[in-house]
Amino acid sequence: MGVWSLALSRLLVSTALVLVSTLSSKPLILEPAGPSDAVRATSVIALLWSLGILFTLQLWPGFWREGSKLFTSTIDMALVLTLFALTGGLSGTLVILPLLLLIANAYQLRGKAALAFVWILILLIFLISGWQDIEWFSSRTLIYLVALLTVAFLADNLVRNRERAAIWNAAREQEILDLNTLNQEIIQQSDVGILVLDRQHRTLFSNPVARAMINLPQDSGLPEALDLLRPEFADFLNAQAPQSEKELILSAPDGGKRSFWVQSIPLPNTPYTILTLRDATIIWERQREIQMAALGRLAANIAHEIRNPLSAIRHAAQLLGERTLKESENRLLSIIDRESQRLNRIVDSVLEMARPRAAHPEPISLNAWLPVVLNQLREDPLLKDLQVKLDIPNNLPLASCDPEQLQQIFANLLVNAARHGQGEDHILQVDISVESARDREELEIRVRDHGQGIPEENLERIFEPFFTTESQGTGLGLPLVRELLRANRGDIGVQNHRDGGAEFWFRLREWHLGTPL
């Protein structure tokens, strides 16, 4: 029972007393202990008192404090005892009023104040009974005393249980609110797109990732039909049988296509359905990373097993080379030595890719550093005929990278260009350009050859370990480039240039004082 409920109950009881004492054609009781006008006047005072409490609660919500509760209980007791005495006390028809007062008091007062109120009420009732010449220890008086104590005890226990239940409910409600807040935060920060749809396929909720993935307008908070906003979802949503998961290809804002895995999860006993969206490209990338990691560990173990017998083979070939052999035998030894060296390079590449050396970035001025490194790389027989065209601005910021690893990155890219980048005029040429992306604080380097380009079906696989299209290739050069760039907080991509040839681009962070790796 709340404060307003108690005030309304008081108003209802006082109104009933006024009506009975005013409209009844007979006296309120057969033998009143006092004048009926006094009963009517007291009832009217009780009614005015109830109205006054209601107006006070309306105008002054903070009125219900401990002091005001005690004052209100005292006035209630005075009015109830007045009506109790005027209508005959224990022999009157309003003998129930003190019992109602105890119930109301249990909701107003707590602890010692409530206990003191009970005993004061009992004492006053006994005094009124004695004033009305009623025997104090008669059976009626004792029964009424037991009734008063029982009602007071039960009302107090009821209020305490209600308060404990209210505290428990409040705690549970707060837990639910906290869980809802946590769930909302998890959903908002999730890298999985989430949409909640009703039976009409209207979006009731969508997290930012989902709206960004499928290019939905900014969430307005109003239900919107998903199959109208994105018609590509129509067949999936209107399918007769529920589809657990399906790959959908959607148009991107830049005019391209993006592939997504869409899963439908009906919520039991509700008209709602949850759609989850995952970028297929990211899923494939993670799968490739897992496969590459497992393959790298396997390859490293195999490489260790190969290196020892390989060393024995090379040593045996060197011992044989010290003897006088026929020309055909020398040719066989040169093949053994050449292929052993090639196999040893493969083992080194596998080990380096499986356990790459930690990067130690330094500030590098590509204007001065890159020409020197290119001259050193031309000592490689594969690169002696390679023509390099450099396009580097003078005011370029410093790059943050490990110099040795960056040199290996350029070496592998140039070797790849020398093998595949010969133009129709049989000239090996590579264009290297560098520009600064100031908005991202990165340097973008592009390495383009003038060959036939890369078949479209191979663009997605070119960075996979051991993927190669030539008999002499190992398929480890480009995967190693990607791992080295990742160690330096960079990334790499490839595309076919519009004017012909393959173009690799990779990004390096700009150097700032205190740049962390």
Coordinates of C-alpha atoms in Angstrom, one line a residue:
M1 CA 0.0 0.0 0.0
G2 CA 1.6 3.3 -1.1
V3 CA 1.2 6.8 0.3
W4 CA -1.5 7.7 -2.2
S5 CA -3.4 4.4 -1.6
L6 CA -3.4 5.0 2.1
A7 CA -4.7 8.6 1.7
L8 CA -7.4 7.4 -0.7
S9 CA -8.5 4.7 1.7
R10 CA -8.7 7.2 4.5
L11 CA -10.8 9.4 2.2
L12 CA -13.1 6.5 1.4
V13 CA -13.7 5.6 5.0
S14 CA -14.4 9.2 6.1
T15 CA -16.7 9.8 3.2
A16 CA -18.7 6.6 4.1
L17 CA -19.0 7.8 7.8
V18 CA -20.2 11.3 6.7
L19 CA -22.8 9.7 4.3
V20 CA -24.1 7.2 6.9
S21 CA -24.3 9.8 9.7
T22 CA -26.0 12.4 7.4
L23 CA -28.4 10.4 5.2
S24 CA -29.5 7.7 7.6
S25 CA -33.2 8.2 8.8
K26 CA -32.4 6.6 12.1
P27 CA -29.6 7.2 14.6
L28 CA -26.3 5.8 13.6
I29 CA -26.5 3.4 16.5
L30 CA -29.4 2.4 18.7
E31 CA -28.0 3.8 21.9
P32 CA -25.3 6.3 21.1
A33 CA -22.9 7.3 23.9
G34 CA -23.0 10.9 22.7
P35 CA -25.0 13.2 20.5
S36 CA -25.4 12.1 16.8
D37 CA -24.4 15.7 15.8
A38 CA -21.0 15.1 17.4
V39 CA -20.6 11.9 15.4
R40 CA -21.5 13.8 12.2
A41 CA -19.1 16.6 13.0
T42 CA -16.2 14.3 13.8
S43 CA -16.9 12.4 10.5
V44 CA -16.8 15.7 8.6
I45 CA -13.5 16.7 10.3
A46 CA -12.1 13.3 9.3
L47 CA -13.3 13.9 5.7
L48 CA -11.7 17.4 5.6
W49 CA -8.5 15.9 7.2
S50 CA -8.3 13.2 4.4
L51 CA -8.9 15.9 1.7
G52 CA -6.1 18.0 3.2
I53 CA -3.7 15.1 3.1
L54 CA -4.5 14.4 -0.5
F55 CA -4.0 18.1 -1.5
T56 CA -0.7 18.2 0.5
L57 CA 0.6 15.1 -1.4
Q58 CA -0.4 16.7 -4.7
L59 CA 1.2 20.1 -4.0
W60 CA 4.1 18.9 -1.8
P61 CA 5.4 15.4 -2.9
G62 CA 8.1 15.5 -0.3
F63 CA 5.7 15.9 2.6
W64 CA 5.7 12.3 3.6
R65 CA 8.7 12.3 6.0
E66 CA 9.0 10.6 9.4
G67 CA 7.9 13.7 11.3
S68 CA 4.8 14.2 9.2
K69 CA 4.0 10.5 9.4
L70 CA 4.0 10.6 13.2
F71 CA 1.9 13.8 13.2
T72 CA -0.6 12.3 10.7
S73 CA -0.8 9.1 12.8
T74 CA -1.5 11.1 15.9
I75 CA -4.4 13.0 14.3
D76 CA -5.8 9.8 12.8
M77 CA -5.8 8.2 16.3
A78 CA -7.5 11.2 17.8
L79 CA -10.3 11.1 15.2
V80 CA -10.7 7.4 15.4
L81 CA -10.9 7.3 19.2
T82 CA -13.4 10.2 19.1
L83 CA -15.7 8.3 16.8
F84 CA -15.0 5.1 18.7
A85 CA -16.1 6.8 22.0
L86 CA -19.1 8.6 20.5
T87 CA -20.5 5.5 18.9
G88 CA -20.4 3.3 22.0
G89 CA -16.8 2.0 22.3
L90 CA -16.6 -1.7 22.5
S91 CA -20.4 -2.0 22.2
G92 CA -20.7 0.4 19.2
T93 CA -20.9 -0.3 15.5
L94 CA -17.5 1.4 14.8
V95 CA -15.5 -1.0 16.9
I96 CA -13.6 -2.0 13.8
L97 CA -12.1 1.5 13.3
P98 CA -9.2 1.0 15.7
L99 CA -8.3 -2.2 13.9
L100 CA -8.3 -0.3 10.5
L101 CA -6.1 2.3 12.2
L102 CA -3.6 -0.3 13.2
I103 CA -3.3 -1.6 9.7
A104 CA -2.9 1.9 8.3
N105 CA -0.3 2.7 11.0
A106 CA 1.7 -0.4 10.1
Y107 CA 2.3 1.3 6.7
Q108 CA 3.1 4.7 8.1
L109 CA 5.4 4.0 11.1
R110 CA 8.3 1.6 11.6
G111 CA 10.1 0.0 14.5
K112 CA 9.8 1.4 18.0
A113 CA 7.4 4.2 16.9
A114 CA 4.9 1.6 15.6
L115 CA 5.2 -0.5 18.7
A116 CA 4.6 2.5 21.0
F117 CA 1.6 3.6 18.9
V118 CA 0.0 0.1 19.4
W119 CA 0.3 0.2 23.2
I120 CA -0.8 3.9 23.4
L121 CA -3.9 3.0 21.3
I122 CA -4.6 -0.1 23.6
L123 CA -4.2 2.1 26.7
L124 CA -6.6 4.8 25.4
I125 CA -9.2 2.2 24.4
F126 CA -9.1 0.8 27.9
L127 CA -9.5 4.2 29.4
I128 CA -12.5 4.9 27.1
S129 CA -14.0 1.5 28.1
G130 CA -13.5 2.4 31.8
W131 CA -15.1 5.8 31.2
Q132 CA -18.1 4.0 29.7
D133 CA -18.4 1.7 32.7
I134 CA -17.3 -1.4 30.7
E135 CA -15.5 -4.0 32.7
W136 CA -11.8 -4.0 31.8
F137 CA -11.2 -7.7 32.1
S138 CA -14.5 -8.9 30.6
S139 CA -14.4 -11.6 27.9
R140 CA -15.4 -8.9 25.3
T141 CA -12.5 -6.7 26.3
L142 CA -9.9 -9.5 26.4
I143 CA -11.0 -10.7 22.9
Y144 CA -10.8 -7.2 21.6
L145 CA -7.3 -6.9 23.1
V146 CA -6.2 -10.1 21.4
A147 CA -7.7 -8.9 18.1
L148 CA -5.8 -5.6 18.4
L149 CA -2.5 -7.3 19.1
T150 CA -3.1 -9.9 16.4
V151 CA -4.0 -7.3 13.7
A152 CA -1.0 -5.2 14.7
F153 CA 1.4 -8.2 14.5
L154 CA 0.0 -9.4 11.2
A155 CA 0.0 -5.9 9.6
D156 CA 3.6 -5.3 10.7
N157 CA 4.7 -8.7 9.2
L158 CA 2.8 -8.0 6.1
V159 CA 4.4 -4.6 5.7
R160 CA 7.9 -6.0 6.4
N161 CA 7.4 -8.8 3.9
R162 CA 6.2 -6.3 1.3
E163 CA 9.1 -4.1 1.9
R164 CA 11.6 -7.0 1.5
A165 CA 9.8 -8.0 -1.7
A166 CA 9.9 -4.5 -2.9
I167 CA 13.7 -4.3 -2.2
W168 CA 14.2 -7.6 -3.9
N169 CA 12.2 -6.6 -6.9
A170 CA 14.0 -3.3 -7.2
A171 CA 17.4 -5.2 -7.1
R172 CA 16.2 -7.6 -9.8
E173 CA 14.9 -4.7 -11.9
Q174 CA 18.2 -2.9 -11.6
E175 CA 20.0 -6.1 -12.6
I176 CA 17.8 -6.4 -15.6
L177 CA 18.4 -2.8 -16.5
D178 CA 22.2 -3.3 -16.1
L179 CA 22.0 -6.5 -18.2
N180 CA 20.0 -4.6 -20.9
T181 CA 22.5 -1.8 -20.9
L182 CA 25.4 -4.3 -21.1
N183 CA 23.6 -6.2 -23.9
Q184 CA 23.0 -3.0 -25.8
E185 CA 26.6 -2.0 -25.5
I186 CA 27.8 -5.5 -26.6
I187 CA 25.4 -5.3 -29.6
Q188 CA 26.5 -1.8 -30.5
Q189 CA 30.2 -2.7 -30.3
S190 CA 29.9 -6.1 -32.0
D191 CA 31.6 -6.6 -35.3
V192 CA 28.6 -8.7 -36.4
G193 CA 25.7 -6.8 -38.0
I194 CA 22.4 -7.4 -36.1
L195 CA 18.9 -6.6 -37.3
V196 CA 15.6 -7.3 -35.5
L197 CA 12.7 -7.7 -37.9
D198 CA 8.9 -8.1 -37.3
R199 CA 6.5 -10.2 -39.4
Q200 CA 6.4 -7.5 -42.1
H201 CA 10.2 -7.5 -42.4
R202 CA 10.5 -4.1 -40.8
T203 CA 13.6 -3.2 -38.9
L204 CA 12.8 -2.6 -35.3
F205 CA 16.4 -2.4 -34.3
S206 CA 19.8 -2.4 -36.0
N207 CA 23.3 -1.8 -34.7
P208 CA 25.7 0.6 -36.5
V209 CA 27.7 -2.3 -38.0
A210 CA 24.7 -3.7 -39.8
R211 CA 23.7 -0.3 -41.2
A212 CA 27.2 0.3 -42.4
M213 CA 27.5 -3.1 -43.9
I214 CA 24.4 -2.9 -46.1
N215 CA 24.3 0.8 -46.5
L216 CA 21.1 1.5 -44.6
P217 CA 20.1 5.1 -43.9
Q218 CA 20.7 6.5 -40.4
D219 CA 18.5 4.7 -37.8
S220 CA 15.5 7.0 -37.3
G221 CA 13.9 4.8 -34.6
L222 CA 10.9 4.1 -36.9
P223 CA 10.2 0.6 -38.4
E224 CA 11.4 0.4 -42.0
A225 CA 10.8 -2.5 -44.5
L226 CA 14.2 -4.1 -45.1
D227 CA 13.1 -5.8 -48.3
L228 CA 12.1 -2.3 -49.7
L229 CA 15.3 -0.6 -48.5
R230 CA 17.5 -3.4 -49.9
P231 CA 15.6 -5.5 -52.5
E232 CA 18.4 -8.1 -52.4
F233 CA 17.0 -9.4 -49.1
A234 CA 13.5 -10.0 -50.6
D235 CA 14.0 -13.6 -51.7
F236 CA 15.8 -14.5 -48.5
L237 CA 13.1 -13.0 -46.3
N238 CA 10.1 -14.3 -48.3
A239 CA 11.4 -17.9 -48.5
Q240 CA 8.7 -20.4 -47.5
A241 CA 11.1 -22.6 -45.5
P242 CA 13.4 -20.8 -42.9
Q243 CA 16.9 -20.4 -44.2
S244 CA 19.5 -20.7 -41.5
E245 CA 22.4 -19.1 -43.4
K246 CA 23.0 -17.9 -47.0
E247 CA 25.5 -15.9 -48.9
L248 CA 24.1 -12.7 -50.3
I249 CA 25.9 -10.4 -52.8
L250 CA 25.0 -6.7 -52.2
S251 CA 25.9 -3.6 -54.2
A252 CA 28.3 -1.3 -52.3
P253 CA 28.0 2.6 -52.4
D254 CA 31.1 2.8 -54.6
G255 CA 29.4 0.7 -57.3
G256 CA 31.2 -2.6 -56.4
K257 CA 29.9 -5.8 -54.9
R258 CA 30.2 -7.1 -51.4
S259 CA 29.5 -10.6 -50.2
F260 CA 27.8 -11.3 -46.8
W261 CA 26.7 -14.3 -44.9
V262 CA 23.2 -13.7 -43.6
Q263 CA 21.7 -15.9 -40.9
S264 CA 18.0 -15.9 -39.8
I265 CA 17.2 -16.7 -36.2
P266 CA 13.4 -16.7 -35.3
L267 CA 12.7 -15.9 -31.7
P268 CA 10.4 -18.6 -30.2
N269 CA 6.9 -17.5 -29.2
T270 CA 7.4 -14.0 -30.6
P271 CA 6.7 -12.4 -34.0
Y272 CA 10.4 -11.2 -34.3
T273 CA 13.4 -12.5 -36.2
I274 CA 17.0 -11.7 -35.8
L275 CA 19.2 -11.3 -38.8
T276 CA 23.0 -11.5 -38.4
L277 CA 25.3 -10.2 -41.1
R278 CA 29.0 -11.1 -41.4
D279 CA 31.3 -9.8 -44.1
A280 CA 32.3 -12.9 -46.1
T281 CA 35.7 -11.2 -47.0
I282 CA 36.6 -10.9 -43.4
I283 CA 35.6 -14.5 -42.7
W284 CA 37.6 -15.8 -45.6
E285 CA 40.6 -13.7 -44.4
R286 CA 40.4 -15.1 -40.9
Q287 CA 40.2 -18.6 -42.3
R288 CA 43.2 -18.0 -44.5
E289 CA 45.1 -16.6 -41.5
I290 CA 44.3 -19.7 -39.5
Q291 CA 45.3 -22.0 -42.4
M292 CA 48.5 -20.0 -42.9
A293 CA 49.4 -20.2 -39.2
A294 CA 48.9 -23.9 -39.2
L295 CA 50.7 -24.3 -42.5
G296 CA 53.5 -22.2 -41.2
R297 CA 54.0 -24.3 -38.1
L298 CA 53.9 -27.5 -40.2
A299 CA 56.3 -26.1 -42.7
A300 CA 58.7 -25.0 -40.0
N301 CA 58.8 -28.5 -38.6
I302 CA 59.4 -30.0 -42.0
A303 CA 62.1 -27.4 -42.8
H304 CA 64.0 -28.4 -39.6
E305 CA 63.9 -32.0 -40.7
I306 CA 65.0 -31.1 -44.3
R307 CA 68.0 -28.9 -43.3
N308 CA 70.1 -31.6 -41.7
P309 CA 70.0 -34.1 -44.7
L310 CA 70.3 -31.2 -47.1
S311 CA 73.6 -30.1 -45.4
A312 CA 74.9 -33.6 -45.7
I313 CA 74.0 -33.7 -49.4
R314 CA 75.8 -30.4 -50.1
H315 CA 78.8 -31.5 -48.1
A316 CA 79.0 -34.8 -50.0
A317 CA 78.7 -32.9 -53.3
Q318 CA 81.6 -30.6 -52.3
L319 CA 83.8 -33.6 -51.5
L320 CA 83.0 -35.2 -54.8
G321 CA 83.8 -31.9 -56.5
E322 CA 87.4 -32.0 -55.2
R323 CA 88.0 -35.1 -57.3
T324 CA 88.8 -35.2 -61.0
L325 CA 85.5 -36.0 -62.7
K326 CA 84.2 -36.3 -66.2
E327 CA 82.4 -33.3 -67.7
S328 CA 79.0 -35.1 -67.4
E329 CA 79.7 -35.9 -63.8
N330 CA 80.6 -32.2 -63.1
R331 CA 77.4 -31.2 -64.7
L332 CA 75.5 -33.5 -62.4
L333 CA 77.3 -32.1 -59.4
S334 CA 76.5 -28.5 -60.5
I335 CA 72.8 -29.5 -60.7
I336 CA 73.0 -31.0 -57.1
D337 CA 74.7 -27.8 -55.8
R338 CA 72.3 -25.4 -57.6
E339 CA 69.2 -27.3 -56.5
S340 CA 70.5 -27.7 -52.9
Q341 CA 71.0 -24.0 -52.7
R342 CA 67.5 -23.4 -54.0
L343 CA 66.1 -25.8 -51.5
N344 CA 68.1 -24.1 -48.7
R345 CA 66.6 -20.7 -49.7
I346 CA 63.1 -22.2 -49.5
V347 CA 63.9 -23.6 -46.1
D348 CA 65.1 -20.1 -45.0
S349 CA 62.0 -18.5 -46.4
V350 CA 59.7 -21.0 -44.6
L351 CA 61.5 -20.5 -41.3
E352 CA 61.4 -16.7 -41.6
M353 CA 57.7 -16.7 -42.5
A354 CA 56.9 -19.1 -39.6
R355 CA 58.9 -17.2 -37.1
P356 CA 59.6 -13.7 -38.4
R357 CA 62.1 -11.6 -36.7
A358 CA 60.7 -8.8 -34.5
A359 CA 60.7 -5.4 -36.3
H360 CA 62.9 -2.6 -35.1
P361 CA 61.5 0.5 -36.8
E362 CA 63.7 3.4 -37.5
P363 CA 63.1 6.8 -39.3
I364 CA 63.8 6.3 -43.0
S365 CA 64.0 9.0 -45.6
L366 CA 62.9 7.2 -48.7
N367 CA 64.3 10.0 -50.9
A368 CA 67.8 9.1 -49.9
W369 CA 67.4 5.5 -48.8
L370 CA 65.6 4.0 -51.8
P371 CA 68.1 4.8 -54.6
V372 CA 70.9 3.4 -52.6
V373 CA 69.0 0.1 -51.9
L374 CA 68.0 -0.2 -55.5
N375 CA 71.7 0.0 -56.6
Q376 CA 72.5 -2.8 -54.1
L377 CA 69.6 -4.9 -55.3
R378 CA 70.8 -4.7 -58.9
E379 CA 73.7 -6.9 -58.0
D380 CA 71.3 -9.8 -58.1
P381 CA 71.6 -11.4 -61.5
L382 CA 67.8 -11.5 -61.8
L383 CA 67.6 -7.7 -61.4
K384 CA 70.6 -6.6 -63.5
D385 CA 68.5 -5.8 -66.5
L386 CA 65.6 -4.3 -64.6
Q387 CA 64.9 -0.6 -65.3
V388 CA 63.4 1.3 -62.3
K389 CA 61.5 4.6 -62.6
L390 CA 61.3 6.5 -59.3
D391 CA 58.7 9.1 -58.5
I392 CA 59.3 10.4 -55.0
P393 CA 58.4 14.0 -53.8
N394 CA 61.1 16.0 -52.1
N395 CA 59.1 17.0 -49.1
L396 CA 58.1 13.4 -48.1
P397 CA 57.8 12.7 -44.4
L398 CA 60.0 10.0 -42.8
A399 CA 58.8 6.4 -42.9
S400 CA 58.7 4.2 -39.8
C401 CA 60.0 0.7 -40.7
D402 CA 62.8 -1.8 -40.0
P403 CA 65.4 -1.0 -42.8
E404 CA 66.5 -4.6 -43.3
Q405 CA 62.9 -5.8 -43.6
L406 CA 62.0 -3.0 -45.9
Q407 CA 64.9 -3.9 -48.1
Q408 CA 63.7 -7.5 -48.2
I409 CA 60.2 -6.3 -49.1
F410 CA 61.5 -4.3 -52.1
A411 CA 63.8 -7.2 -53.1
N412 CA 60.9 -9.7 -53.2
L413 CA 58.6 -7.3 -55.1
L414 CA 61.3 -6.5 -57.7
V415 CA 62.2 -10.2 -58.2
N416 CA 58.5 -10.9 -58.7
A417 CA 58.3 -8.0 -61.2
A418 CA 61.4 -9.3 -63.0
R419 CA 59.9 -12.7 -63.4
H420 CA 56.5 -11.6 -64.6
G421 CA 56.8 -8.0 -65.7
Q422 CA 58.4 -8.2 -69.1
G423 CA 56.5 -6.0 -71.5
E424 CA 55.8 -6.6 -75.2
D425 CA 59.0 -4.8 -76.1
H426 CA 61.0 -7.3 -73.9
I427 CA 62.1 -4.5 -71.6
L428 CA 61.9 -5.1 -67.9
Q429 CA 60.6 -1.9 -66.3
V430 CA 59.2 -1.2 -62.8
D431 CA 57.6 2.1 -61.7
I432 CA 57.9 3.0 -58.0
S433 CA 56.0 5.9 -56.7
V434 CA 55.6 7.2 -53.1
E435 CA 53.0 9.6 -51.8
S436 CA 51.8 10.8 -48.4
A437 CA 48.3 10.2 -47.1
R438 CA 48.3 13.1 -44.6
D439 CA 44.8 12.3 -43.3
R440 CA 46.0 8.9 -42.2
E441 CA 49.6 9.8 -41.4
E442 CA 50.8 7.0 -43.8
L443 CA 53.1 6.7 -46.8
E444 CA 51.7 4.7 -49.7
I445 CA 54.3 3.0 -52.0
R446 CA 53.2 1.6 -55.4
V447 CA 55.3 -0.9 -57.4
R448 CA 54.0 -1.5 -60.9
D449 CA 55.4 -3.7 -63.6
H450 CA 54.6 -3.6 -67.4
G451 CA 53.8 -7.3 -67.9
Q452 CA 50.6 -9.2 -68.6
G453 CA 49.1 -8.6 -65.2
I454 CA 47.6 -11.2 -62.9
P455 CA 44.6 -13.3 -63.8
E456 CA 41.5 -12.2 -61.9
E457 CA 41.1 -15.7 -60.3
N458 CA 44.6 -15.5 -58.8
L459 CA 44.3 -12.0 -57.3
E460 CA 42.7 -13.4 -54.1
R461 CA 45.3 -16.2 -53.7
I462 CA 48.5 -14.4 -54.6
F463 CA 49.5 -13.9 -50.9
E464 CA 48.8 -17.5 -50.0
P465 CA 51.9 -19.5 -49.0
F466 CA 53.2 -21.9 -51.7
F467 CA 50.8 -20.5 -54.3
T468 CA 52.7 -20.1 -57.5
T469 CA 52.0 -20.3 -61.3
E470 CA 55.6 -21.1 -62.4
S471 CA 57.6 -24.3 -62.0
Q472 CA 60.7 -22.5 -60.5
G473 CA 58.7 -20.4 -58.0
T474 CA 58.3 -21.3 -54.3
G475 CA 55.2 -19.3 -53.6
L476 CA 56.8 -17.8 -50.5
G477 CA 58.0 -14.4 -51.7
L478 CA 54.8 -12.4 -51.6
P479 CA 53.4 -14.1 -48.4
L480 CA 56.7 -13.2 -46.7
V481 CA 56.3 -9.6 -47.9
R482 CA 52.9 -9.4 -46.3
E483 CA 54.2 -10.9 -43.0
L484 CA 57.1 -8.4 -42.9
L485 CA 54.7 -5.5 -43.5
R486 CA 52.4 -6.7 -40.7
A487 CA 55.3 -6.8 -38.4
N488 CA 55.8 -3.1 -39.2
R489 CA 52.1 -2.2 -38.7
G490 CA 51.6 -2.0 -42.5
D491 CA 49.5 -3.7 -45.1
I492 CA 49.6 -4.6 -48.8
G493 CA 47.3 -5.1 -51.7
V494 CA 47.5 -5.8 -55.4
Q495 CA 45.5 -4.9 -58.6
N496 CA 45.9 -4.9 -62.3
H497 CA 46.8 -1.4 -63.6
R498 CA 44.4 0.1 -66.0
D499 CA 47.3 0.6 -68.5
G500 CA 48.6 -2.9 -68.1
G501 CA 50.7 -4.8 -65.7
A502 CA 50.3 -5.7 -62.0
E503 CA 50.5 -3.0 -59.4
F504 CA 51.3 -3.7 -55.7
W505 CA 50.7 -1.0 -53.2
F506 CA 51.7 -1.1 -49.5
R507 CA 51.5 1.4 -46.7
L508 CA 54.0 2.4 -44.0
R509 CA 53.4 4.5 -41.0
E510 CA 54.9 8.0 -40.9
W511 CA 57.7 8.4 -38.3
H512 CA 57.0 10.6 -35.3
L513 CA 59.1 11.0 -32.2
G514 CA 58.2 8.2 -29.9
T515 CA 56.3 6.3 -32.6
P516 CA 55.4 2.9 -31.0
L517 CA 55.6 -0.3 -33.0

